[in-house]
GROMACS .gro file of C-alpha atoms in nm:
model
  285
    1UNK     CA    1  -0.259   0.399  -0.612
    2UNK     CA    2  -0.115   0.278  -0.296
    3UNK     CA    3  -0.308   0.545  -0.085
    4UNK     CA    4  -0.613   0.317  -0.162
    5UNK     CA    5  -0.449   0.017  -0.060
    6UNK     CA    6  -0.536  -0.212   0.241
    7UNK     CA    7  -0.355  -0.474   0.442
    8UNK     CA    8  -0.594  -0.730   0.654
    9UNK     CA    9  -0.511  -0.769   0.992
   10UNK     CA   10  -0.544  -1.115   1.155
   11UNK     CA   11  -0.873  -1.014   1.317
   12UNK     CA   12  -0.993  -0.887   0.930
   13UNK     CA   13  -0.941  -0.536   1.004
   14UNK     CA   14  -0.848  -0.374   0.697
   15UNK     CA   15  -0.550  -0.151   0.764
   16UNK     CA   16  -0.439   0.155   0.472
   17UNK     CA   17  -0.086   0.015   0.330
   18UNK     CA   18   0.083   0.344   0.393
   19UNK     CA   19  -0.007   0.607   0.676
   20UNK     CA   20   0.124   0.928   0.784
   21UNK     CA   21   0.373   0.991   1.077
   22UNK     CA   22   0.291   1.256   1.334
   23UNK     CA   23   0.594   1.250   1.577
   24UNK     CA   24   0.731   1.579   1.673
   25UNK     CA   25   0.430   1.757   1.473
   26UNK     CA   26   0.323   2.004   1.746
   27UNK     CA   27  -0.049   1.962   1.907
   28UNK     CA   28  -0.144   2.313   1.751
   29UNK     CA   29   0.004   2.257   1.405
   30UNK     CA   30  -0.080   1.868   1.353
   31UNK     CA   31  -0.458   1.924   1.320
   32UNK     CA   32  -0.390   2.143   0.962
   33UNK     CA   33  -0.105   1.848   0.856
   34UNK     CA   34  -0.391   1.581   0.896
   35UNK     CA   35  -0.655   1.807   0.692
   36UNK     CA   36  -0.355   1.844   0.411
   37UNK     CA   37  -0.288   1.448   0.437
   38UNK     CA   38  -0.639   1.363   0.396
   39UNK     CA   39  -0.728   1.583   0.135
   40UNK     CA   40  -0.437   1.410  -0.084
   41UNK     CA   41  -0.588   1.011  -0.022
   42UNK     CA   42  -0.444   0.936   0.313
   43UNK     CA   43  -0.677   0.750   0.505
   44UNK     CA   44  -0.387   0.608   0.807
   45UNK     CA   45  -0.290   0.855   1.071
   46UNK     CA   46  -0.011   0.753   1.321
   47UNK     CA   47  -0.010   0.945   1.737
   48UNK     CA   48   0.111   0.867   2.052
   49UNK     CA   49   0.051   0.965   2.346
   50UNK     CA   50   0.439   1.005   2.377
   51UNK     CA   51   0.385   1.275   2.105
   52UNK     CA   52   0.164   1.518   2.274
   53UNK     CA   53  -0.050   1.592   2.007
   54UNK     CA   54  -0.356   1.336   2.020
   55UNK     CA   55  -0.557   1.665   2.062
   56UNK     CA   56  -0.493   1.794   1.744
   57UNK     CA   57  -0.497   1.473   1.554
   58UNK     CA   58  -0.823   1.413   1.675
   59UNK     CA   59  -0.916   1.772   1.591
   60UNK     CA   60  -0.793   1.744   1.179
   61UNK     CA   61  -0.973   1.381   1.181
   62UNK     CA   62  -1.336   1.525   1.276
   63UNK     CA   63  -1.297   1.807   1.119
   64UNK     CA   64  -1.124   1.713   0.780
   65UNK     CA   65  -1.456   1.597   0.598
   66UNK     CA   66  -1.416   1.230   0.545
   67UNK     CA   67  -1.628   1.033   0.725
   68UNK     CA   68  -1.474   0.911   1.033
   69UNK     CA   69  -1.518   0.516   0.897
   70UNK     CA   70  -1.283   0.608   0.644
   71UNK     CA   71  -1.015   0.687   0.854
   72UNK     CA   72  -0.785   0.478   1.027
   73UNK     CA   73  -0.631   0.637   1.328
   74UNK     CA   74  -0.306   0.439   1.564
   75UNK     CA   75  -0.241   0.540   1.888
   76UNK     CA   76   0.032   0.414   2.163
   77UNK     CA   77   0.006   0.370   2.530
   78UNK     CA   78   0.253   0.571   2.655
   79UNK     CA   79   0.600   0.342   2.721
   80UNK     CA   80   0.572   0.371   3.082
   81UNK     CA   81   0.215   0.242   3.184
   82UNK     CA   82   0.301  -0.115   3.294
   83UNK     CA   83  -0.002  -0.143   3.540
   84UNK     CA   84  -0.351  -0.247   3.441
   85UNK     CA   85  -0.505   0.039   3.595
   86UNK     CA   86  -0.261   0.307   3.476
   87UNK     CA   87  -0.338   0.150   3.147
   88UNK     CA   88  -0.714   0.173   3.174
   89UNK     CA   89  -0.711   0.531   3.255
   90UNK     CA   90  -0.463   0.630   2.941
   91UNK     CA   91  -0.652   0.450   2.710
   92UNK     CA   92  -0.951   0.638   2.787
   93UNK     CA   93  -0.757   0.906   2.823
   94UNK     CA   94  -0.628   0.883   2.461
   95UNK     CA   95  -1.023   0.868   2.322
   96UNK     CA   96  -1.109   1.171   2.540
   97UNK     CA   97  -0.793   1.372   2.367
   98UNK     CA   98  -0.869   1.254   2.048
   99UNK     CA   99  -1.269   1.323   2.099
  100UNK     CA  100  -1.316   1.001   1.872
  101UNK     CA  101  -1.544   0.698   2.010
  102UNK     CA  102  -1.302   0.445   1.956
  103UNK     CA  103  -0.942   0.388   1.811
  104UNK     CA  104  -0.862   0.177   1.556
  105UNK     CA  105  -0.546   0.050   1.671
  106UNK     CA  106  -0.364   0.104   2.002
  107UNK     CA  107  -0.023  -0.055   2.072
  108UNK     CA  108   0.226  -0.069   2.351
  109UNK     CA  109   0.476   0.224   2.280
  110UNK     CA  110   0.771   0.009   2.421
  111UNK     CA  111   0.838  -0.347   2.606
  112UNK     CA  112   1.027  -0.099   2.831
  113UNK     CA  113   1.018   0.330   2.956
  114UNK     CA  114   1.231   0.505   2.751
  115UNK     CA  115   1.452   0.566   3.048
  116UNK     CA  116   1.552   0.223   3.072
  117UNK     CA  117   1.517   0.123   2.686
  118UNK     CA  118   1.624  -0.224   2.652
  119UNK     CA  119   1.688  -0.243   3.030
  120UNK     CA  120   1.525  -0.396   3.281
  121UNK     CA  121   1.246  -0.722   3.301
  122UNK     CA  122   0.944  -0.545   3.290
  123UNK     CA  123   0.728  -0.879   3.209
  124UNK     CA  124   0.469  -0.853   3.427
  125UNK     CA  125   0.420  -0.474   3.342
  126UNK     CA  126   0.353  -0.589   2.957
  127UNK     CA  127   0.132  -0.850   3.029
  128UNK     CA  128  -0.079  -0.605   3.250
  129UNK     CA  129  -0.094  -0.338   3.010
  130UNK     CA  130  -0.209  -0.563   2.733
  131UNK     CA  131  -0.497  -0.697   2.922
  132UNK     CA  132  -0.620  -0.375   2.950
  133UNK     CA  133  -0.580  -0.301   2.555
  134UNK     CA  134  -0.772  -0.664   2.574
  135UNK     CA  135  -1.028  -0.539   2.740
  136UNK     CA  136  -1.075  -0.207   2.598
  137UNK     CA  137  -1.043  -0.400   2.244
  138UNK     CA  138  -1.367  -0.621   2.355
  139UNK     CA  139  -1.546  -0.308   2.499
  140UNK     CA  140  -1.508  -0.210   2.144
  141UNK     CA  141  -1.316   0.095   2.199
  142UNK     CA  142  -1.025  -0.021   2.003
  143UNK     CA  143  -1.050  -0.180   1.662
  144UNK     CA  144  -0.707  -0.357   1.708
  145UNK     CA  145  -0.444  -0.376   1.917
  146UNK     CA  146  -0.097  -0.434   1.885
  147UNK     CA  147   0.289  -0.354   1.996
  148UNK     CA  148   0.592  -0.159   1.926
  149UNK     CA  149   0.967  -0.218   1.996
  150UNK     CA  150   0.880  -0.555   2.062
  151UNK     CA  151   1.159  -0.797   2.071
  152UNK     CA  152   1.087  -1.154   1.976
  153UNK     CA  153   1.078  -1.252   2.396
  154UNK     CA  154   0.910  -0.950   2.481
  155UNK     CA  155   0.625  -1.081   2.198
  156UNK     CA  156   0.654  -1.454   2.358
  157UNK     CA  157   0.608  -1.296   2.687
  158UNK     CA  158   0.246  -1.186   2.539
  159UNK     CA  159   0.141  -1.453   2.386
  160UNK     CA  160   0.221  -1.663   2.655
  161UNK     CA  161  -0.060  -1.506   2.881
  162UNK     CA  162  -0.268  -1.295   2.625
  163UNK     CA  163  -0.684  -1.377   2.498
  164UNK     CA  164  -0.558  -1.150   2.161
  165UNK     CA  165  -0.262  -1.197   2.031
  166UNK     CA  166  -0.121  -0.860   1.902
  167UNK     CA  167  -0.199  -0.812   1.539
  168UNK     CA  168   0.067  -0.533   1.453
  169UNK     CA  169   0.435  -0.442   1.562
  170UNK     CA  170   0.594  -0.109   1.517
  171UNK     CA  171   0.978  -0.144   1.437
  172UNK     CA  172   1.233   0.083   1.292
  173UNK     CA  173   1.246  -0.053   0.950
  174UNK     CA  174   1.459   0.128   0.689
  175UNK     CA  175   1.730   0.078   0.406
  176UNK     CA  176   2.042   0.022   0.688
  177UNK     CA  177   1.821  -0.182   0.987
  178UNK     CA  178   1.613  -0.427   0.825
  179UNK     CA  179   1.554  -0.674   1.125
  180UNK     CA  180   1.480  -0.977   0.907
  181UNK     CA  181   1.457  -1.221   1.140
  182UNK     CA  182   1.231  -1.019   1.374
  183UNK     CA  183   1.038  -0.930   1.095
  184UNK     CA  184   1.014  -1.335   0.952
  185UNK     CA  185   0.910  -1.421   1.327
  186UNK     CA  186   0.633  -1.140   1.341
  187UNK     CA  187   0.493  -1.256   0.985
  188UNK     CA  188   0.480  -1.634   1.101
  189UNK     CA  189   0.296  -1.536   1.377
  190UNK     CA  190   0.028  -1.363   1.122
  191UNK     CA  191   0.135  -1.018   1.326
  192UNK     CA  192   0.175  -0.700   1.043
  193UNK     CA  193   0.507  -0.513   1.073
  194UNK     CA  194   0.487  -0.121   1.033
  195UNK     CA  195   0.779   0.072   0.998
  196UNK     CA  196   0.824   0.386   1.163
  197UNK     CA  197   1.113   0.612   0.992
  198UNK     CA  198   1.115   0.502   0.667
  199UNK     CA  199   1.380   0.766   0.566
  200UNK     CA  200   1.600   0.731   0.869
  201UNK     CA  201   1.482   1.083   1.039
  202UNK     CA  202   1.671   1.217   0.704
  203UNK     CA  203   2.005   1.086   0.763
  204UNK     CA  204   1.957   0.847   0.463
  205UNK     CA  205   1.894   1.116   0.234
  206UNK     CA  206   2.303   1.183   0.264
  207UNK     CA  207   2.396   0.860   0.143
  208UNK     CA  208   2.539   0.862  -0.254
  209UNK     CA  209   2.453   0.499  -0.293
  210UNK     CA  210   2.106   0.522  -0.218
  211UNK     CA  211   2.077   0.856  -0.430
  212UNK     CA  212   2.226   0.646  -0.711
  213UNK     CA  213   1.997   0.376  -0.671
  214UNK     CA  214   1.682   0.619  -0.634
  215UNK     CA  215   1.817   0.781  -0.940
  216UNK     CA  216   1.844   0.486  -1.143
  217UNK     CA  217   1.457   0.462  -1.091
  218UNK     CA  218   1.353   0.797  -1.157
  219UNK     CA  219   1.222   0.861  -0.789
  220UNK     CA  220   1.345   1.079  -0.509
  221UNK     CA  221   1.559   0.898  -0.193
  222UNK     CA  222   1.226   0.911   0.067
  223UNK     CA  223   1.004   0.750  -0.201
  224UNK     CA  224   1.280   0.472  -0.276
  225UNK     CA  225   1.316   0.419   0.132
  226UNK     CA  226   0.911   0.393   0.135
  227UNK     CA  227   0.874   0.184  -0.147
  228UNK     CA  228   1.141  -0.043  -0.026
  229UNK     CA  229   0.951  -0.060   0.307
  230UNK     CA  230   0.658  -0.164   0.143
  231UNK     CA  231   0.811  -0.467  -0.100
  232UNK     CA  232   0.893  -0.550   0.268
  233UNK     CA  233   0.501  -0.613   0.334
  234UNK     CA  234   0.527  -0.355   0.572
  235UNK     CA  235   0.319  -0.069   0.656
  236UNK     CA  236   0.552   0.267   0.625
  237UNK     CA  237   0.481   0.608   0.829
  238UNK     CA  238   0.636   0.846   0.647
  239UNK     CA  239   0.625   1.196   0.924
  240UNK     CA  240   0.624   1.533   0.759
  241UNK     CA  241   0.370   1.822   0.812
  242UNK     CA  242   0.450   1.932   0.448
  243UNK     CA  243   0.197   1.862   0.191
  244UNK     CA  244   0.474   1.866  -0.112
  245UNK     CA  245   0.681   1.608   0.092
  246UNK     CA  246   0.311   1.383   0.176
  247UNK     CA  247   0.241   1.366  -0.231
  248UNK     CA  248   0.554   1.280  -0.300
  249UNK     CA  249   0.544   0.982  -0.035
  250UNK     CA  250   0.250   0.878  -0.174
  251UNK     CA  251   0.345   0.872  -0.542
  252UNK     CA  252   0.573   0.509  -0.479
  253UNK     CA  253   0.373   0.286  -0.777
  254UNK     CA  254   0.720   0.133  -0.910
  255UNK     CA  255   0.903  -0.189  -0.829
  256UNK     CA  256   1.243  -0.184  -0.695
  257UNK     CA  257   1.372  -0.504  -0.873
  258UNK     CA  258   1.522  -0.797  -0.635
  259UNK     CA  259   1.821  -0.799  -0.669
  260UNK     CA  260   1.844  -0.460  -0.602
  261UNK     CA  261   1.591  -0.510  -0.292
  262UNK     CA  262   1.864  -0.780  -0.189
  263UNK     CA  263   2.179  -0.525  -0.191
  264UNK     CA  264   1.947  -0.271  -0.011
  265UNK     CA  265   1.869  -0.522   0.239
  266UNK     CA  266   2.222  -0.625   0.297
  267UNK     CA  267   2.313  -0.202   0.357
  268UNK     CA  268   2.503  -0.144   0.661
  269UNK     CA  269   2.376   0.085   0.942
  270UNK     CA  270   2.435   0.419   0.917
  271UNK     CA  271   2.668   0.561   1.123
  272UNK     CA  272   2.420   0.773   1.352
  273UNK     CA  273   2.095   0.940   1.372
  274UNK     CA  274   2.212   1.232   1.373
  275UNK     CA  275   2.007   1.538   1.582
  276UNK     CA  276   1.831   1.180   1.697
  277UNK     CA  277   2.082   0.993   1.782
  278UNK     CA  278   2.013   1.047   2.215
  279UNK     CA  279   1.649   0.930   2.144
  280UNK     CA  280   1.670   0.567   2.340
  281UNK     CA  281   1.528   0.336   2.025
  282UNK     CA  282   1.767   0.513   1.761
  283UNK     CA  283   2.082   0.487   2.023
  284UNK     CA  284   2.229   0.123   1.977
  285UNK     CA  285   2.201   0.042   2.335
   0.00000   0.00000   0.00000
């Protein structure tokens, strides 16, 4: 069952193959969605401080009954901080929200603030803010630490100054915008690839070729999108507060075959996002 499945991070921190997505899961309704999530074998929950709900999340994982070395809970530093000492104070801000003693993996939200996504050289800013995940990470507050957005210079730009290389990157990875080469370039570099928005914030569910594919292997579209994720070696985060739609996420133990992983890789982009489509990452600039 893939709910009971690890990953091993380059620092041998054993990371659940598929989590569950909490963005735009309000702070006083997430804390019930974790409880559900656990109670059907998740063991990976995914915040942000960008979410506004680290409260809550930290609420459903002491309270859900699962010992909290069980659990594996991902937070981000919100896209913004680019300042060691801004990033000090939000990362133990984060464990005071949460109410947890440490996190087991923090990442950079961004390489840039959403308000200048893909914009501006914000180099320095990066390499500050990682230090201080470096140093919380050594403190022992954080189990791992990684990034998110990250473009292949924007990872160079760590490495080149970093103690701890980054052992995860968050990218949009679905059936439409599979970033191969990113992805190849991550995986040489022995950083894991999670992919946030498996199913495209929905959009992909309107797609007849997909559905036909999905069909052809008895599954629904979201649990072809995840499984597809995860022949990618990838970590999917799946969001959804509803417990019929976590099951079914979870229930992805079939193998697309490759050639039909190869024609879903070669899938254009869809057209849009959608409602999403003014979010920065999801806007093609």
């Amino acid at each position: 069952m893939i709910l009971e499945e690890t990953y091993t991070l380059s620092n041998g921190v054993k990371i659940p193959k598929l989590g569950l997505g909490t963005w735009f899961i309000s702070d006083d309704q997430v804390a019930t969605a974790v409880c559900e999530a656990v109670k059907l074998g998740y063991r990976h929950i995914d915040t942000a401080q960008a979410y506004e709900n680290e409260r809550g999340v930290g609420e459903g994982i002491r309270s859900c009954g699962v010992p909290r070395e069980e659990l594996f809970v991902t937070t981000k530093l919100a896209a913004e901080i680019k300042t060691y000492e801004e990033a000090v104070e939000a990362i133990d801000g984060s464990l005071k929200k949460l109410g947890l003693d440490y996190i087991d993996l923090m990442l950079i939200h961004s390489p840039q603030p959403w308000a200048d996504f893909r914009g501006g050289d914000y180099a320095k800013g990066n390499q500050e803010a990682w230090r201080a995940l470096e140093d919380a990470y050594k403190a022992g507050k954080l189990r791992a630490i990684g990034i998110s957005n990250f473009k292949e210079e924007d990872v160079e730009n760590i490495l080149s100054s970093c103690t701890v290389a980054p052992m995860v990157n968050q990218l949009l990875v679905h059936i439409g915008n599979t970033p191969v080469d990113l992805m190849e370039y991550c995986r040489q570099k022995d950083i894991l690839v999670e992919a946030y928005s498996p199913v495209a914030h929905g959009e992909i569910l309107k797609n007849a070729e997909i559905a036909k594919m999905a069909e052809k292997y008895h599954v629904t579209v979201p649990q072809l999108c995840i499984r597809y994720d995860l022949q990618l070696d990838t970590v999917p985060l799946p969001k959804t507060a509803n417990p019929v739609h976590m099951s079914e996420n979870s229930k992805v133990d079939f193998v697309i075959s490759d050639e039909d992983m190869e024609t879903l890789k070669q899938m254009k982009p869809l057209k849009d996002y959608g409602e999403f489509s003014g979010f920065p990452v999801f806007s093609g600039k």
